[in-house]
Coordinates of C-alpha atoms in Angstrom, one line a residue:
M1 CA -19.7 4.8 -2.5
K2 CA -23.1 3.8 -3.8
W3 CA -23.3 0.1 -3.9
T4 CA -26.4 -0.6 -6.0
P5 CA -24.7 -3.7 -7.3
L6 CA -25.2 -5.0 -3.8
L7 CA -28.8 -5.6 -4.7
A8 CA -27.5 -8.4 -6.9
T9 CA -26.1 -10.3 -3.9
A10 CA -29.0 -12.7 -4.5
G11 CA -27.1 -13.6 -7.6
C12 CA -25.4 -16.2 -5.4
L13 CA -28.8 -17.9 -5.7
V14 CA -28.1 -21.1 -7.5
A15 CA -24.5 -22.0 -7.9
G16 CA -22.9 -25.3 -7.9
V17 CA -23.9 -27.0 -4.7
R18 CA -26.8 -29.5 -4.2
A19 CA -29.9 -28.3 -2.3
R20 CA -30.7 -30.0 1.0
D21 CA -34.1 -28.6 1.8
F22 CA -35.0 -25.9 -0.7
L23 CA -38.7 -26.3 0.0
S24 CA -38.3 -25.2 3.7
I25 CA -37.0 -21.7 2.7
L26 CA -39.9 -20.8 0.4
P27 CA -42.3 -19.6 3.2
R28 CA -39.5 -17.4 4.6
L29 CA -38.6 -15.6 1.4
P30 CA -39.7 -12.0 1.0
Q31 CA -42.4 -11.5 -1.7
C32 CA -40.0 -10.1 -4.2
G33 CA -37.7 -13.1 -3.8
S34 CA -40.5 -15.6 -4.2
E35 CA -41.8 -13.9 -7.3
C36 CA -38.4 -13.7 -8.9
L37 CA -37.6 -17.4 -8.2
V38 CA -40.9 -18.5 -9.7
S39 CA -40.7 -16.3 -12.7
S40 CA -37.1 -17.3 -13.4
V41 CA -37.9 -21.0 -13.6
S42 CA -39.3 -20.6 -17.1
A43 CA -36.0 -19.2 -18.3
S44 CA -34.1 -22.2 -17.1
S45 CA -33.9 -26.0 -17.7
C46 CA -35.4 -26.6 -14.2
S47 CA -38.8 -28.4 -14.2
N48 CA -40.2 -26.4 -11.3
I49 CA -39.4 -24.3 -8.3
L50 CA -39.1 -27.5 -6.2
D51 CA -36.4 -29.0 -8.4
A52 CA -33.8 -28.2 -5.8
D53 CA -30.8 -29.7 -7.5
C54 CA -31.4 -27.8 -10.7
I55 CA -32.2 -24.5 -8.8
C56 CA -28.9 -24.7 -7.0
A57 CA -26.8 -25.5 -10.1
D58 CA -28.5 -23.9 -13.2
S59 CA -26.5 -20.9 -14.4
T60 CA -29.4 -19.6 -16.6
F61 CA -31.7 -19.6 -13.6
H62 CA -29.0 -17.8 -11.7
S63 CA -28.8 -15.0 -14.2
A64 CA -32.5 -14.6 -14.5
A65 CA -33.0 -14.5 -10.8
T66 CA -30.2 -12.0 -10.3
R67 CA -31.7 -9.5 -12.8
C68 CA -35.1 -9.8 -11.3
I69 CA -34.0 -9.3 -7.7
L70 CA -31.8 -6.4 -8.8
N71 CA -34.8 -4.6 -10.2
T72 CA -37.4 -5.5 -7.6
C73 CA -35.9 -6.1 -4.1
N74 CA -34.2 -3.7 -1.7
V75 CA -30.9 -4.5 -0.2
T76 CA -32.3 -6.0 3.0
D77 CA -34.5 -8.4 1.1
A78 CA -31.8 -9.3 -1.4
I79 CA -29.4 -10.2 1.4
L80 CA -32.2 -12.3 3.1
V81 CA -32.8 -14.2 -0.1
A82 CA -29.1 -14.9 -0.6
G83 CA -28.7 -16.1 3.0
L84 CA -31.7 -18.4 2.7
E85 CA -30.4 -19.8 -0.6
A86 CA -27.0 -20.5 0.9
Q87 CA -28.6 -22.3 3.8
A88 CA -30.9 -24.4 1.6
C89 CA -28.2 -25.3 -0.9
D90 CA -25.8 -26.2 2.0
R91 CA -23.1 -23.8 0.9
P92 CA -20.0 -23.9 3.0
V93 CA -19.3 -20.9 5.2
R94 CA -16.4 -18.9 3.7
D95 CA -14.1 -17.0 6.0
R96 CA -10.9 -15.1 5.0
H97 CA -10.4 -13.1 8.2
T98 CA -7.0 -14.7 8.6
D99 CA -6.0 -13.4 5.1
L100 CA -6.9 -9.9 6.2
I101 CA -4.5 -10.2 9.2
L102 CA -1.6 -11.6 7.2
P103 CA -0.5 -8.2 5.8
L104 CA 0.7 -7.4 9.3
V105 CA 3.7 -9.5 8.5
I106 CA 5.0 -6.7 6.2
Q107 CA 3.0 -3.8 7.8
I108 CA 4.8 -4.1 11.2
P109 CA 8.3 -3.9 9.7
A110 CA 7.1 -1.0 7.5
F111 CA 6.0 0.8 10.6
F112 CA 9.6 0.9 11.9
C113 CA 11.3 1.9 8.7
P114 CA 10.4 5.6 8.7
W115 CA 11.7 5.9 12.3
L116 CA 14.9 4.1 11.3
R117 CA 15.2 6.5 8.4
L118 CA 14.8 9.6 10.6
Y119 CA 17.3 8.2 13.1
S120 CA 19.8 7.5 10.3
R121 CA 19.4 11.0 8.9
W122 CA 19.8 12.6 12.3
T123 CA 22.8 10.4 13.2
L124 CA 24.7 10.9 9.9
V125 CA 23.9 14.5 8.9
Q126 CA 22.4 16.0 12.1
H127 CA 19.4 17.5 10.3
L128 CA 16.2 16.5 8.4
A129 CA 15.3 17.6 4.9
V130 CA 12.0 18.1 3.2
D131 CA 11.7 14.5 2.1
D132 CA 12.3 13.3 5.6
Y133 CA 9.4 15.4 6.9
L134 CA 7.2 14.1 4.2
V135 CA 8.1 10.5 5.2
L136 CA 7.3 11.5 8.8
A137 CA 3.9 12.7 7.8
A138 CA 3.3 9.5 5.8
A139 CA 4.4 7.5 8.9
L140 CA 1.9 9.3 11.1
I141 CA -0.9 8.6 8.6
Y142 CA 0.2 5.0 8.3
I143 CA -0.5 4.4 12.0
P144 CA -4.3 4.8 11.7
I145 CA -4.2 2.9 8.4
V146 CA -2.9 -0.2 10.1
V147 CA -5.2 0.2 13.1
L148 CA -8.4 0.9 11.1
S149 CA -7.7 -1.9 8.6
Q150 CA -7.7 -4.4 11.5
C151 CA -10.8 -2.8 12.9
A152 CA -12.6 -3.3 9.6
V153 CA -11.8 -7.0 9.5
F154 CA -15.2 -7.9 10.9
G155 CA -16.9 -6.5 7.8
F156 CA -14.9 -8.2 5.1
G157 CA -13.6 -11.6 4.3
V158 CA -17.0 -13.2 4.5
D159 CA -20.1 -13.3 2.4
V160 CA -22.4 -10.3 2.7
W161 CA -25.4 -12.2 4.0
T162 CA -23.4 -13.3 7.1
V163 CA -22.7 -9.7 8.2
P164 CA -25.4 -7.8 10.1
I165 CA -26.4 -4.6 8.2
P166 CA -25.3 -2.2 11.0
E167 CA -21.9 -3.8 11.1
M168 CA -21.6 -3.7 7.3
T169 CA -22.4 0.0 7.4
R170 CA -19.7 0.6 10.0
A171 CA -17.2 -1.4 7.9
L172 CA -18.0 0.7 4.9
Q173 CA -17.5 3.9 6.9
L174 CA -14.1 2.6 8.0
F175 CA -13.3 1.6 4.4
F176 CA -14.1 5.2 3.3
I177 CA -11.7 6.6 5.8
L178 CA -9.0 4.1 4.8
E179 CA -9.4 4.9 1.2
T180 CA -8.8 8.6 1.9
L181 CA -5.8 7.9 4.2
Y182 CA -4.4 5.4 1.6
L183 CA -4.4 7.9 -1.2
T184 CA -2.9 10.7 1.0
C185 CA -0.1 8.4 2.3
L186 CA 0.7 7.1 -1.1
G187 CA 0.9 10.6 -2.5
L188 CA 3.3 11.7 0.3
T189 CA 5.6 8.8 -0.4
K190 CA 5.8 9.6 -4.1
I191 CA 6.5 13.3 -3.4
S192 CA 9.2 12.4 -0.8
V193 CA 11.0 10.2 -3.4
L194 CA 11.1 13.2 -5.8
C195 CA 12.3 15.5 -3.1
F196 CA 15.0 12.9 -2.3
Y197 CA 16.1 13.0 -5.9
L198 CA 16.3 16.8 -5.8
R199 CA 18.5 16.6 -2.7
I200 CA 21.1 14.3 -4.1
F201 CA 21.1 15.0 -7.9
P202 CA 22.3 18.6 -8.7
Q203 CA 21.8 18.4 -12.5
T204 CA 19.7 21.3 -13.8
K205 CA 17.8 19.3 -16.4
F206 CA 17.1 16.5 -14.0
R207 CA 15.8 18.9 -11.4
F208 CA 13.5 20.6 -13.8
C209 CA 12.0 17.2 -14.8
A210 CA 11.7 16.2 -11.2
L211 CA 9.9 19.4 -10.2
F212 CA 7.6 19.2 -13.2
I213 CA 6.6 15.6 -12.3
M214 CA 6.2 16.5 -8.7
G215 CA 3.8 19.3 -9.7
L216 CA 1.7 16.8 -11.7
I217 CA 1.6 14.3 -8.9
I218 CA 0.6 17.0 -6.3
V219 CA -2.2 18.3 -8.5
S220 CA -3.5 14.8 -9.4
Q221 CA -3.4 13.6 -5.8
V222 CA -5.2 16.6 -4.5
I223 CA -7.9 16.1 -7.2
I224 CA -8.2 12.4 -6.5
V225 CA -8.4 12.8 -2.7
F226 CA -11.0 15.5 -3.1
M227 CA -13.1 13.3 -5.4
Q228 CA -12.7 10.4 -3.0
I229 CA -14.0 12.4 0.0
F230 CA -16.9 14.0 -1.9
Q231 CA -17.8 11.1 -4.2
C232 CA -21.3 11.2 -2.8
Q233 CA -23.5 14.1 -1.7
P234 CA -24.2 14.0 1.1
V235 CA -20.9 12.5 2.1
S236 CA -22.6 10.1 4.6
Y237 CA -24.4 8.5 1.6
T238 CA -21.1 6.9 0.7
W239 CA -21.4 4.3 3.5
E240 CA -25.2 4.6 4.2
G241 CA -26.5 4.6 0.6
W242 CA -26.3 0.9 0.2
T243 CA -29.3 0.3 2.4
K244 CA -31.5 3.2 1.4
E245 CA -32.6 5.1 -1.6
D246 CA -32.4 8.9 -1.6
R247 CA -33.5 10.6 -4.7
D248 CA -31.6 13.8 -3.7
A249 CA -28.3 11.9 -3.2
R250 CA -25.7 12.0 -6.0
C251 CA -22.6 9.9 -6.4
L252 CA -19.8 9.8 -8.9
N253 CA -19.0 6.7 -10.9
L254 CA -17.1 4.7 -8.4
N255 CA -15.5 2.4 -11.0
A256 CA -14.3 5.2 -13.1
L257 CA -12.8 7.0 -10.1
T258 CA -11.1 3.8 -8.8
Y259 CA -9.6 2.9 -12.1
S260 CA -8.4 6.4 -12.8
A261 CA -6.7 6.7 -9.4
A262 CA -5.1 3.3 -9.8
G263 CA -4.0 3.9 -13.4
A264 CA -2.5 7.3 -12.5
S265 CA -0.6 5.8 -9.5
I266 CA 0.9 3.1 -11.7
A267 CA 2.0 5.6 -14.3
Q268 CA 3.6 7.8 -11.6
D269 CA 5.4 4.7 -10.2
V270 CA 6.9 4.0 -13.6
I271 CA 8.1 7.5 -14.2
I272 CA 9.6 7.8 -10.7
L273 CA 11.3 4.4 -11.2
L274 CA 12.9 5.4 -14.5
L275 CA 13.7 9.0 -13.8
P276 CA 17.1 8.6 -12.0
L277 CA 18.4 5.6 -14.0
P278 CA 20.3 7.6 -16.7
L279 CA 22.2 9.5 -13.9
L280 CA 22.9 6.3 -12.0
F281 CA 24.5 4.7 -15.0
K282 CA 26.9 7.6 -15.3
L283 CA 28.0 7.6 -11.7
Q284 CA 31.8 7.9 -11.3
T285 CA 32.3 5.0 -9.0
G286 CA 33.3 1.3 -9.1
L287 CA 31.2 -1.1 -11.0
K288 CA 30.2 -3.0 -7.8
N289 CA 29.1 0.1 -6.1
K290 CA 27.3 1.3 -9.2
I291 CA 25.4 -2.0 -9.4
G292 CA 24.5 -1.8 -5.7
I293 CA 23.2 1.7 -6.0
T294 CA 21.2 0.9 -9.2
I295 CA 19.6 -2.1 -7.5
M296 CA 18.7 0.0 -4.5
F297 CA 16.9 2.6 -6.7
S298 CA 15.3 -0.2 -8.7
L299 CA 13.5 -1.6 -5.6
G300 CA 10.7 0.7 -6.6
I301 CA 9.7 -2.0 -9.0
F302 CA 8.1 -3.8 -6.0
I303 CA 5.8 -0.9 -5.5
L304 CA 4.9 -1.1 -9.2
L305 CA 4.2 -4.8 -8.9
T306 CA 1.9 -4.4 -5.9
S307 CA 0.1 -1.6 -7.6
C308 CA -0.5 -3.8 -10.7
I309 CA -1.7 -6.7 -8.5
R310 CA -4.1 -4.4 -6.7
L311 CA -5.5 -3.1 -10.0
R312 CA -6.3 -6.6 -11.1
F313 CA -8.6 -7.0 -8.1
L314 CA -10.1 -3.6 -8.5
V315 CA -11.2 -4.6 -11.9
S316 CA -12.8 -7.7 -10.4
F317 CA -14.7 -6.0 -7.6
G318 CA -16.0 -3.2 -9.8
H319 CA -19.0 -5.4 -10.8
T320 CA -19.3 -7.5 -7.7
T321 CA -22.5 -8.8 -6.2
N322 CA -20.8 -9.8 -3.0
P323 CA -18.6 -6.8 -1.9
S324 CA -17.8 -8.0 1.6
W325 CA -16.2 -11.0 0.1
D326 CA -14.8 -9.6 -3.2
Y327 CA -13.3 -6.5 -1.5
T328 CA -11.0 -8.7 0.6
D329 CA -8.2 -8.8 -2.0
P330 CA -8.3 -5.1 -2.8
A331 CA -8.1 -4.3 0.9
I332 CA -5.2 -6.7 1.4
W333 CA -3.2 -5.4 -1.5
S334 CA -3.9 -1.8 -0.7
G335 CA -2.3 -2.4 2.7
V336 CA 0.6 -4.3 1.2
E337 CA 1.2 -1.5 -1.4
I338 CA 1.4 1.2 1.3
A339 CA 3.8 -0.9 3.4
V340 CA 6.1 -1.7 0.5
S341 CA 6.1 2.0 -0.5
L342 CA 7.2 3.1 3.0
I343 CA 9.9 0.4 3.1
V344 CA 11.3 1.3 -0.3
V345 CA 11.5 5.1 0.3
C346 CA 13.3 4.4 3.5
L347 CA 15.9 1.9 2.2
P348 CA 18.6 4.4 1.1
A349 CA 18.8 6.0 4.5
I350 CA 18.6 2.6 6.3
R351 CA 21.4 1.4 4.0
S352 CA 23.5 4.4 5.0
L353 CA 22.8 3.7 8.7
V354 CA 23.9 0.1 8.3
N355 CA 27.1 1.2 6.5
H356 CA 27.7 3.6 9.4
L357 CA 27.1 1.1 12.2
V358 CA 28.5 -2.2 10.9
P359 CA 32.2 -0.9 10.5
G360 CA 32.0 0.4 14.1
W361 CA 30.7 -3.0 15.3
V362 CA 33.5 -4.8 13.4
A363 CA 36.1 -2.5 14.9
S364 CA 34.7 -3.0 18.3
V365 CA 34.9 -6.8 17.9
L366 CA 38.5 -6.5 16.7
S367 CA 39.5 -4.3 19.6
R368 CA 37.8 -6.6 22.2
T369 CA 39.5 -9.7 20.8
G370 CA 42.9 -8.3 19.9
G371 CA 43.2 -5.1 21.8
T372 CA 45.8 -2.5 21.0
R373 CA 49.6 -2.5 21.5
D374 CA 49.3 -0.4 24.6
G375 CA 46.7 -2.8 26.1
S376 CA 43.8 -0.4 25.7
T377 CA 40.4 -1.7 24.6
G378 CA 39.2 1.4 22.7
A379 CA 37.7 0.6 19.3
S380 CA 39.8 1.7 16.4
L381 CA 40.1 0.8 12.7
P382 CA 43.0 -1.3 11.6
G383 CA 46.0 0.7 10.4
I384 CA 45.1 3.8 12.4
T385 CA 47.6 5.0 14.9
K386 CA 47.2 7.7 17.5
G387 CA 49.4 10.1 15.6
S388 CA 47.7 9.6 12.2
R389 CA 45.7 12.3 10.5
L390 CA 42.6 10.2 10.8
A391 CA 43.0 9.8 14.5
R392 CA 43.5 13.5 14.9
L393 CA 40.4 14.2 12.9
S394 CA 38.3 11.7 14.8
H395 CA 38.9 13.8 18.0
R396 CA 37.9 17.1 16.5
P397 CA 34.8 18.9 17.8
K398 CA 31.5 17.6 16.3
D399 CA 30.8 20.8 14.3
G400 CA 31.3 18.9 11.1
T401 CA 31.2 15.4 9.6
I402 CA 33.7 12.8 8.7
L403 CA 33.5 10.8 5.6
Q404 CA 35.3 7.6 5.9
T405 CA 36.7 5.8 2.8
I406 CA 37.9 2.2 2.4
S407 CA 41.5 3.5 2.6
H408 CA 40.5 5.4 5.7
E409 CA 41.0 8.7 4.0
V410 CA 38.8 11.4 5.6
T411 CA 37.3 14.7 4.4
Y412 CA 36.4 17.0 7.2
S413 CA 34.0 19.9 6.5
S414 CA 32.5 22.5 8.9
H415 CA 29.6 22.8 6.5
G416 CA 28.5 19.2 6.9
T417 CA 28.7 16.1 4.8
N418 CA 28.0 15.8 1.1
E419 CA 24.5 14.3 1.5
S420 CA 24.5 12.7 -1.9
Q421 CA 27.5 10.6 -0.9
I422 CA 25.7 9.5 2.4
E423 CA 22.4 8.8 0.7
L424 CA 23.9 6.8 -2.1
G425 CA 25.8 4.7 0.4
R426 CA 29.1 5.9 -1.0
T427 CA 30.7 6.9 2.3
S428 CA 33.0 3.9 1.6
D429 CA 34.0 5.2 -1.9
V430 CA 34.4 8.9 -1.5
H431 CA 37.5 11.1 -2.4
H432 CA 38.0 14.8 -2.1
N433 CA 36.9 15.7 -5.6
D434 CA 34.2 13.0 -6.1
H435 CA 31.3 14.4 -8.0
F436 CA 28.3 13.4 -10.1
P437 CA 28.5 13.6 -13.8
G438 CA 26.3 15.9 -15.7

């Protein structure tokens, strides 16, 4: 990304804090900085360049100096001027490195969710579907996202004049890689949700809509990722261009690209969130179960909320003069958005796993505390005797799957379980002829 706005980092010249020794910095200023300061005094209410209190507080002087330095100083000189001004005006040293580490609170649980999902799927249905493989791919991409985001902490969360130029360049290179991985991982989670819909909802019209939306998302994500990677020519100018001018280099409009990608992502989130709701409202199941399923599918609203919050900070940093500081919030919320996306797409399978494990745990507790009439300690559900049909089925070879209902009624199938029942968490509310409307 071409950060010409970085030249305006000297716009932090003069802002709200009293000067301590402004005179001492004048000999250390680069020529372009000295000339801009002197020429900007006439546009302000300050009496002269030595009026330190005014120089550090006057907004008119600030604007004039910013425009001048943007047009006359290179990046190195602009950063030097900004650093000297911060020192002379006794500005506090700002540090948000801790804020950049805080997303680990949600990123670490998000790391485990895909593996719990895969374990759940393999445990309950003994195979993986397309959406599971997409989540697996997203999980593998998510690992370097978390690692690199922590490696890039040194370049963000502070004011740009406190970061050595080589370190800032490395941070920008990591940021470029993270942006590419972020877009790829986010696209995979969206497509996996649609594949999940296709797997559990058989209605023809719904499947057509889901496939159409999936096609749009795939095309848009491929285009956006391609434009992200090749936003500058040569590609290395994306992270090196902020310190040098290359007349042969060409870059896309970063703001337009960023806003377009964020807007498209939010629109896709809304569509994916609303798509299954009509079918969920028509489910032939109890009200309590229907509400639970609807709430589970509606958790996608958390993805939408994080996307909107991230967009707010993208709008702010598009015109920043202090990117190492102002990019902090976008970096934080990008990490949170990916983490929330992974958690939400894995919740249905995790819910099914919990439904599968908890009854077994309860039965185990009951058997350990009360035992059986013949004194055995084997776990069994209440009301099931050794001669019952359920008991006989539970000892059949594992070439099929048993669906357990609240009344302990079981459907045994050599072709496997109805996955829609498993994924919707309805293994406790299934009968022989249960089906989806439509």
